[in-house]
Amino acid sequence: MIIMADFGGTRIKLGVVENGIVRAHKAIDSYSGLPFSKWIHLLKDDLRGLCSMVGVRLFEVEAMVWALPLLIDLEHRHATCSFGKFEDTMQSNFCEEVEKVIGISLLLENDARAALIGEWQAGSARGRDNVVMVTLGTGIGTGVIFDGKPMRGRSGMAGNLGGLSITHMGSEGFNGRPPGCIESHVATWALPKRARRMEGFKNSSLSSEPDIDYLAVFTHAKQGDALACILRDNAFQAWGALALNMIQAYDPECVIFGGGVMASENEILPAIKDFVSDHAVQSGGPVELVAAELGDHAALIGGEWIWKTRVKRAPLHKHPKIKIIESQGNKFLINEEGDAKPINS
């Protein structure tokens, strides 16, 4: 049994996972932008409450896996690029510091890769060895299963194509991203600024929206708003180009699309299928484009596989307040709360 935490920009999804089943889950507000010292004890309280939902105590759980919107060095357990979020994870001893507070072992993984692993193991890509996934949420995440293994590379960047440049013509980067970056063009976080800068925005029905997201874009496009139709079609073409590039690069059996934006699956998936059908080289036969099956549970389920297949190394950090005592020939593990757990000899 493990605890999985999927860290997003607005929400953190928590789950207790055992044998591929999410036994309990909850969502809390994200701590993005806050220093580690401000939120780790709050998170610990939430984890205790989560464990109580399945009748266990926090120290009885085997481990934690955290999925984060960062580039992660899985073996060395820290982020290699933080993109300005959860920057404490860049420290080489970050996991050890967490373990001192929480009291159980921790691994880190990229969030899009964790979701892909969940879909590969228990969702829409079961039984396949070559799979790619695009996660359309606040940002754009991607991941790759290549010949039956998650692709990571030397720094954790391999297969992460949210920063992919889809054009070098007449475009600009946002927040230090490269010119033509797909996130800068069509990610949800970039949508309001891009919409407001377009000609005709003041006369568009979108201008009445307090929060411009893709649900609003699709709704106004259905009503015939010209600007919304342009934004919708630009997104379809960019997402299609991303799928096309991943097909060309990794030769997958299928492409999975997931994330919150896929609440509009019935509009998005047919458009991308048409784009890929028109333009992709499918030398190994038709590449299937499918929607994710597991929703918010994808990364939670993926985390258990990540823990079970982790690189074996020296024992991870132990909580300094946990100690072992012996009484009448029996050994007990005493946690920080004074609870005793028998140790099997």
Short mmCIF file of C-alpha atoms in Angstrom, two decimals:
data_model
loop_
_atom_site.label_atom_id
_atom_site.label_comp_id
_atom_site.label_asym_id
_atom_site.label_seq_id
_atom_site.Cartn_x
_atom_site.Cartn_y
_atom_site.Cartn_z
CA MET A 1 0.00 0.00 0.00
CA ILE A 2 1.34 3.41 -0.99
CA ILE A 3 0.25 7.03 -0.88
CA MET A 4 0.23 8.84 -4.20
CA ALA A 5 0.09 12.62 -4.58
CA ASP A 6 -0.50 14.26 -7.97
CA PHE A 7 0.57 17.91 -7.67
CA GLY A 8 -1.15 20.33 -10.03
CA GLY A 9 -1.17 24.09 -10.34
CA THR A 10 -4.58 24.42 -8.64
CA ARG A 11 -5.23 21.07 -6.96
CA ILE A 12 -3.30 18.23 -5.38
CA LYS A 13 -4.96 14.84 -5.82
CA LEU A 14 -4.15 12.37 -3.05
CA GLY A 15 -4.81 8.64 -3.01
CA VAL A 16 -4.12 5.45 -1.10
CA VAL A 17 -3.36 2.77 -3.71
CA GLU A 18 -3.11 -0.97 -3.19
CA ASN A 19 -2.78 -3.61 -5.92
CA GLY A 20 -3.92 -1.25 -8.64
CA ILE A 21 -6.99 -0.05 -6.72
CA VAL A 22 -7.44 3.48 -5.36
CA ARG A 23 -8.86 2.67 -1.94
CA ALA A 24 -9.32 6.29 -0.85
CA HIS A 25 -8.79 9.66 -2.48
CA LYS A 26 -9.31 13.36 -1.92
CA ALA A 27 -8.29 16.67 -3.50
CA ILE A 28 -6.84 19.68 -1.73
CA ASP A 29 -5.75 23.15 -2.82
CA SER A 30 -2.30 23.26 -4.39
CA TYR A 31 0.73 24.74 -2.64
CA SER A 32 2.37 25.86 -5.89
CA GLY A 33 4.48 28.97 -5.27
CA LEU A 34 4.81 28.41 -1.52
CA PRO A 35 8.09 27.28 0.09
CA PHE A 36 8.27 23.71 1.36
CA SER A 37 8.42 24.79 5.01
CA LYS A 38 5.01 26.50 4.69
CA TRP A 39 3.06 23.44 3.52
CA ILE A 40 4.73 20.15 4.43
CA HIS A 41 3.11 19.91 7.88
CA LEU A 42 -0.28 20.81 6.40
CA LEU A 43 0.18 18.04 3.86
CA LYS A 44 1.10 15.59 6.61
CA ASP A 45 -2.20 16.32 8.35
CA ASP A 46 -4.07 15.69 5.09
CA LEU A 47 -2.20 12.41 4.59
CA ARG A 48 -3.11 11.27 8.09
CA GLY A 49 -6.76 11.98 7.34
CA LEU A 50 -6.50 10.11 4.04
CA CYS A 51 -5.02 7.05 5.74
CA SER A 52 -7.76 7.06 8.36
CA MET A 53 -10.30 6.61 5.53
CA VAL A 54 -8.94 3.09 4.98
CA GLY A 55 -8.25 2.29 8.63
CA VAL A 56 -4.45 2.59 8.62
CA ARG A 57 -1.99 4.99 10.21
CA LEU A 58 0.41 7.02 8.16
CA PHE A 59 3.53 5.22 9.39
CA GLU A 60 2.03 1.86 8.34
CA VAL A 61 2.03 2.85 4.65
CA GLU A 62 4.96 1.47 2.66
CA ALA A 63 5.93 4.62 0.74
CA MET A 64 4.85 7.77 -1.09
CA VAL A 65 5.21 8.72 -4.75
CA TRP A 66 4.68 12.35 -5.77
CA ALA A 67 3.88 13.29 -9.37
CA LEU A 68 4.87 16.88 -10.15
CA PRO A 69 4.70 19.16 -13.24
CA LEU A 70 8.51 19.26 -13.32
CA LEU A 71 11.39 17.39 -14.90
CA ILE A 72 12.44 14.70 -12.43
CA ASP A 73 15.60 12.65 -11.98
CA LEU A 74 13.89 9.52 -10.64
CA GLU A 75 17.06 7.79 -9.44
CA HIS A 76 18.48 10.77 -7.54
CA ARG A 77 15.04 11.89 -6.32
CA HIS A 78 14.98 15.56 -7.17
CA ALA A 79 13.75 17.89 -9.92
CA THR A 80 16.13 18.92 -12.69
CA CYS A 81 13.89 21.76 -13.93
CA SER A 82 11.10 23.33 -11.87
CA PHE A 83 9.58 25.90 -14.29
CA GLY A 84 9.13 28.20 -11.28
CA LYS A 85 6.91 25.77 -9.35
CA PHE A 86 7.74 23.73 -6.23
CA GLU A 87 11.32 24.98 -6.49
CA ASP A 88 12.42 23.26 -3.28
CA THR A 89 12.29 19.99 -5.22
CA MET A 90 15.47 21.07 -7.03
CA GLN A 91 17.48 20.48 -3.86
CA SER A 92 19.41 17.22 -3.88
CA ASN A 93 18.23 16.37 -0.35
CA PHE A 94 14.57 17.31 -0.89
CA CYS A 95 13.21 13.79 -0.47
CA GLU A 96 15.24 13.25 2.68
CA GLU A 97 13.82 16.44 4.17
CA VAL A 98 10.28 15.29 3.36
CA GLU A 99 10.95 11.89 4.88
CA LYS A 100 12.11 13.51 8.10
CA VAL A 101 8.69 15.13 8.46
CA ILE A 102 6.34 12.49 7.01
CA GLY A 103 8.25 9.43 8.21
CA ILE A 104 7.95 7.22 5.12
CA SER A 105 9.99 6.80 1.94
CA LEU A 106 9.40 9.11 -1.04
CA LEU A 107 9.97 8.96 -4.79
CA LEU A 108 9.29 11.74 -7.31
CA GLU A 109 8.06 11.45 -10.91
CA ASN A 110 6.89 13.76 -13.67
CA ASP A 111 3.09 14.06 -13.57
CA ALA A 112 2.41 13.39 -17.26
CA ARG A 113 4.65 10.32 -17.20
CA ALA A 114 2.94 9.01 -14.06
CA ALA A 115 -0.48 9.41 -15.73
CA LEU A 116 0.77 7.59 -18.82
CA ILE A 117 2.12 4.74 -16.71
CA GLY A 118 -1.30 4.42 -15.05
CA GLU A 119 -3.06 4.26 -18.41
CA TRP A 120 -0.44 1.80 -19.72
CA GLN A 121 -0.85 -0.50 -16.74
CA ALA A 122 -4.58 -0.30 -16.10
CA GLY A 123 -6.29 2.01 -18.61
CA SER A 124 -6.62 2.66 -22.31
CA ALA A 125 -3.14 1.35 -23.24
CA ARG A 126 -3.25 -2.02 -21.45
CA GLY A 127 -1.25 -4.68 -23.27
CA ARG A 128 0.70 -2.29 -25.50
CA ASP A 129 4.47 -1.76 -25.56
CA ASN A 130 4.72 1.49 -27.53
CA VAL A 131 2.43 4.27 -26.38
CA VAL A 132 2.50 8.06 -26.12
CA MET A 133 0.20 10.33 -24.14
CA VAL A 134 -0.74 14.00 -24.31
CA THR A 135 -2.21 15.58 -21.17
CA LEU A 136 -4.21 18.75 -21.81
CA GLY A 137 -4.67 20.56 -18.52
CA THR A 138 -3.44 23.93 -17.30
CA GLY A 139 -0.34 23.17 -19.34
CA ILE A 140 0.50 20.45 -21.85
CA GLY A 141 2.27 17.32 -20.67
CA THR A 142 3.48 14.35 -22.67
CA GLY A 143 5.03 10.98 -21.95
CA VAL A 144 6.35 7.98 -23.86
CA ILE A 145 6.40 4.23 -23.30
CA PHE A 146 9.01 2.90 -25.72
CA ASP A 147 9.48 -0.86 -26.19
CA GLY A 148 7.76 -1.54 -22.89
CA LYS A 149 9.65 0.99 -20.76
CA PRO A 150 8.95 4.60 -19.71
CA MET A 151 11.28 6.97 -21.55
CA ARG A 152 13.18 9.30 -19.20
CA GLY A 153 16.61 10.19 -20.58
CA ARG A 154 19.58 11.44 -18.55
CA SER A 155 17.72 14.26 -16.76
CA GLY A 156 14.09 13.14 -16.95
CA MET A 157 13.35 15.33 -19.98
CA ALA A 158 12.97 12.63 -22.64
CA GLY A 159 9.43 12.40 -23.92
CA ASN A 160 8.36 15.70 -22.28
CA LEU A 161 7.31 17.85 -25.23
CA GLY A 162 5.26 20.65 -23.68
CA GLY A 163 8.01 23.02 -24.79
CA LEU A 164 8.12 21.67 -28.33
CA SER A 165 8.36 24.40 -30.98
CA ILE A 166 5.68 23.84 -33.60
CA THR A 167 6.64 26.91 -35.67
CA HIS A 168 9.47 29.40 -35.86
CA MET A 169 7.51 31.83 -38.02
CA GLY A 170 5.94 34.96 -36.56
CA SER A 171 5.64 33.75 -32.98
CA GLU A 172 7.05 34.68 -29.61
CA GLY A 173 7.82 32.81 -26.42
CA PHE A 174 5.97 33.31 -23.15
CA ASN A 175 7.69 33.26 -19.75
CA GLY A 176 11.06 32.34 -21.24
CA ARG A 177 9.70 29.54 -23.39
CA PRO A 178 11.13 29.13 -26.90
CA PRO A 179 9.53 30.77 -29.94
CA GLY A 180 6.74 28.65 -31.33
CA CYS A 181 6.38 26.67 -28.09
CA ILE A 182 3.13 24.71 -28.19
CA GLU A 183 2.28 25.63 -24.60
CA SER A 184 2.69 29.33 -25.39
CA HIS A 185 0.31 28.91 -28.30
CA VAL A 186 -2.47 26.70 -26.99
CA ALA A 187 -2.05 25.76 -23.33
CA THR A 188 -4.92 26.76 -21.05
CA TRP A 189 -2.64 29.06 -19.03
CA ALA A 190 -1.76 31.02 -22.20
CA LEU A 191 -5.29 31.19 -23.59
CA PRO A 192 -6.64 34.34 -21.83
CA LYS A 193 -3.65 36.50 -22.78
CA ARG A 194 -3.62 35.24 -26.34
CA ALA A 195 -7.36 35.76 -26.77
CA ARG A 196 -7.31 39.30 -25.39
CA ARG A 197 -4.50 40.28 -27.77
CA MET A 198 -6.34 39.09 -30.87
CA GLU A 199 -8.10 41.47 -33.23
CA GLY A 200 -11.83 41.46 -32.65
CA PHE A 201 -11.73 40.43 -29.00
CA LYS A 202 -13.76 43.42 -27.83
CA ASN A 203 -16.59 42.44 -30.17
CA SER A 204 -16.38 38.74 -29.30
CA SER A 205 -18.84 37.12 -26.91
CA LEU A 206 -15.75 35.64 -25.23
CA SER A 207 -14.98 39.10 -23.84
CA SER A 208 -17.87 38.63 -21.39
CA GLU A 209 -16.20 35.61 -19.79
CA PRO A 210 -14.42 36.31 -16.47
CA ASP A 211 -12.24 33.22 -16.99
CA ILE A 212 -11.40 32.21 -20.54
CA ASP A 213 -10.72 28.49 -20.77
CA TYR A 214 -11.35 25.89 -23.46
CA LEU A 215 -14.81 25.04 -22.20
CA ALA A 216 -15.72 28.69 -22.78
CA VAL A 217 -14.03 28.67 -26.20
CA PHE A 218 -15.91 25.55 -27.34
CA THR A 219 -19.21 26.89 -26.00
CA HIS A 220 -18.90 30.24 -27.79
CA ALA A 221 -17.64 28.55 -30.97
CA LYS A 222 -20.81 26.44 -31.06
CA GLN A 223 -22.76 29.67 -30.88
CA GLY A 224 -20.93 30.95 -33.94
CA ASP A 225 -18.52 33.43 -32.34
CA ALA A 226 -15.80 34.06 -34.93
CA LEU A 227 -12.92 34.60 -32.49
CA ALA A 228 -13.83 31.49 -30.49
CA CYS A 229 -13.87 29.48 -33.73
CA ILE A 230 -10.36 30.70 -34.58
CA LEU A 231 -9.03 29.81 -31.12
CA ARG A 232 -10.71 26.40 -31.27
CA ASP A 233 -9.33 25.58 -34.71
CA ASN A 234 -5.84 26.81 -33.79
CA ALA A 235 -5.87 24.48 -30.79
CA PHE A 236 -7.08 21.51 -32.84
CA GLN A 237 -4.28 22.05 -35.36
CA ALA A 238 -1.60 22.50 -32.70
CA TRP A 239 -2.70 19.43 -30.72
CA GLY A 240 -2.86 17.51 -33.99
CA ALA A 241 0.67 18.65 -34.88
CA LEU A 242 1.88 17.49 -31.48
CA ALA A 243 0.31 14.06 -31.99
CA LEU A 244 1.83 13.95 -35.48
CA ASN A 245 5.31 14.76 -34.16
CA MET A 246 5.04 12.11 -31.47
CA ILE A 247 3.95 9.51 -34.03
CA GLN A 248 6.88 10.42 -36.26
CA ALA A 249 9.36 10.36 -33.37
CA TYR A 250 8.28 7.29 -31.39
CA ASP A 251 6.30 5.03 -33.78
CA PRO A 252 3.60 4.22 -31.20
CA GLU A 253 0.66 1.84 -31.40
CA CYS A 254 -1.64 4.46 -29.92
CA VAL A 255 -1.78 8.08 -28.74
CA ILE A 256 -3.73 8.77 -25.55
CA PHE A 257 -5.28 12.15 -24.85
CA GLY A 258 -6.13 12.99 -21.24
CA GLY A 259 -6.40 15.91 -18.83
CA GLY A 260 -9.19 18.26 -17.82
CA VAL A 261 -9.57 19.85 -21.27
CA MET A 262 -10.66 16.42 -22.56
CA ALA A 263 -14.01 16.99 -20.89
CA SER A 264 -14.74 18.16 -24.47
CA GLU A 265 -13.53 14.83 -25.90
CA ASN A 266 -16.34 14.60 -28.46
CA GLU A 267 -15.10 17.76 -30.14
CA ILE A 268 -11.35 17.35 -29.67
CA LEU A 269 -10.68 13.75 -30.59
CA PRO A 270 -12.43 13.68 -34.01
CA ALA A 271 -10.59 16.85 -35.07
CA ILE A 272 -7.20 15.41 -34.08
CA LYS A 273 -7.98 12.08 -35.73
CA ASP A 274 -8.75 13.88 -39.00
CA PHE A 275 -5.48 15.85 -38.78
CA VAL A 276 -3.41 12.72 -38.11
CA SER A 277 -5.20 10.72 -40.81
CA ASP A 278 -4.43 13.44 -43.36
CA HIS A 279 -0.76 13.97 -42.46
CA ALA A 280 0.86 11.11 -40.48
CA VAL A 281 3.16 8.47 -41.87
CA GLN A 282 1.73 5.30 -40.30
CA SER A 283 4.25 2.76 -41.54
CA GLY A 284 3.32 0.13 -38.96
CA GLY A 285 -0.38 0.39 -39.62
CA PRO A 286 -3.02 2.80 -38.32
CA VAL A 287 -2.14 4.53 -35.04
CA GLU A 288 -5.11 4.50 -32.68
CA LEU A 289 -6.04 7.79 -30.99
CA VAL A 290 -7.96 7.24 -27.77
CA ALA A 291 -9.15 9.12 -24.71
CA ALA A 292 -7.70 8.30 -21.30
CA GLU A 293 -9.87 5.97 -19.21
CA LEU A 294 -8.70 6.57 -15.65
CA GLY A 295 -9.25 10.32 -15.29
CA ASP A 296 -7.83 11.74 -12.05
CA HIS A 297 -6.81 8.23 -10.94
CA ALA A 298 -4.30 7.68 -13.76
CA ALA A 299 -1.27 9.17 -11.98
CA LEU A 300 -2.38 7.63 -8.66
CA ILE A 301 -2.39 4.13 -10.14
CA GLY A 302 0.82 4.84 -12.06
CA GLY A 303 2.57 5.73 -8.81
CA GLU A 304 2.24 2.22 -7.44
CA TRP A 305 4.00 0.76 -10.50
CA ILE A 306 6.74 3.41 -10.17
CA TRP A 307 7.37 2.39 -6.57
CA LYS A 308 7.32 -1.36 -7.25
CA THR A 309 9.77 -1.08 -10.16
CA ARG A 310 12.07 1.51 -8.57
CA VAL A 311 15.83 1.21 -8.80
CA LYS A 312 17.00 -0.74 -5.75
CA ARG A 313 19.54 1.14 -3.70
CA ALA A 314 20.58 1.77 -0.12
CA PRO A 315 17.69 2.07 2.36
CA LEU A 316 15.93 5.40 2.19
CA HIS A 317 15.98 7.96 4.98
CA LYS A 318 14.22 6.96 8.18
CA HIS A 319 12.34 9.33 10.42
CA PRO A 320 14.64 10.23 13.34
CA LYS A 321 11.75 10.09 15.81
CA ILE A 322 10.90 6.48 14.96
CA LYS A 323 12.67 4.00 17.20
CA ILE A 324 12.73 0.30 17.96
CA ILE A 325 12.28 -1.05 21.48
CA GLU A 326 12.33 -4.58 22.86
CA SER A 327 9.97 -5.83 25.54
CA GLN A 328 9.66 -9.38 26.88
CA GLY A 329 11.53 -10.74 23.87
CA ASN A 330 9.35 -8.90 21.33
CA LYS A 331 10.44 -5.95 19.19
CA PHE A 332 8.20 -2.94 18.53
CA LEU A 333 8.45 0.05 16.19
CA ILE A 334 7.44 3.25 18.01
CA ASN A 335 6.38 6.17 15.82
CA GLU A 336 6.35 9.89 16.67
CA GLU A 337 2.81 9.62 18.05
CA GLY A 338 3.77 6.88 20.49
CA ASP A 339 1.98 4.13 18.60
CA ALA A 340 3.62 0.70 18.76
CA LYS A 341 3.78 -1.65 15.79
CA PRO A 342 5.12 -5.23 16.28
CA ILE A 343 8.11 -6.12 14.14
CA ASN A 344 8.06 -9.61 12.73
CA SER A 345 11.31 -11.41 13.44
#
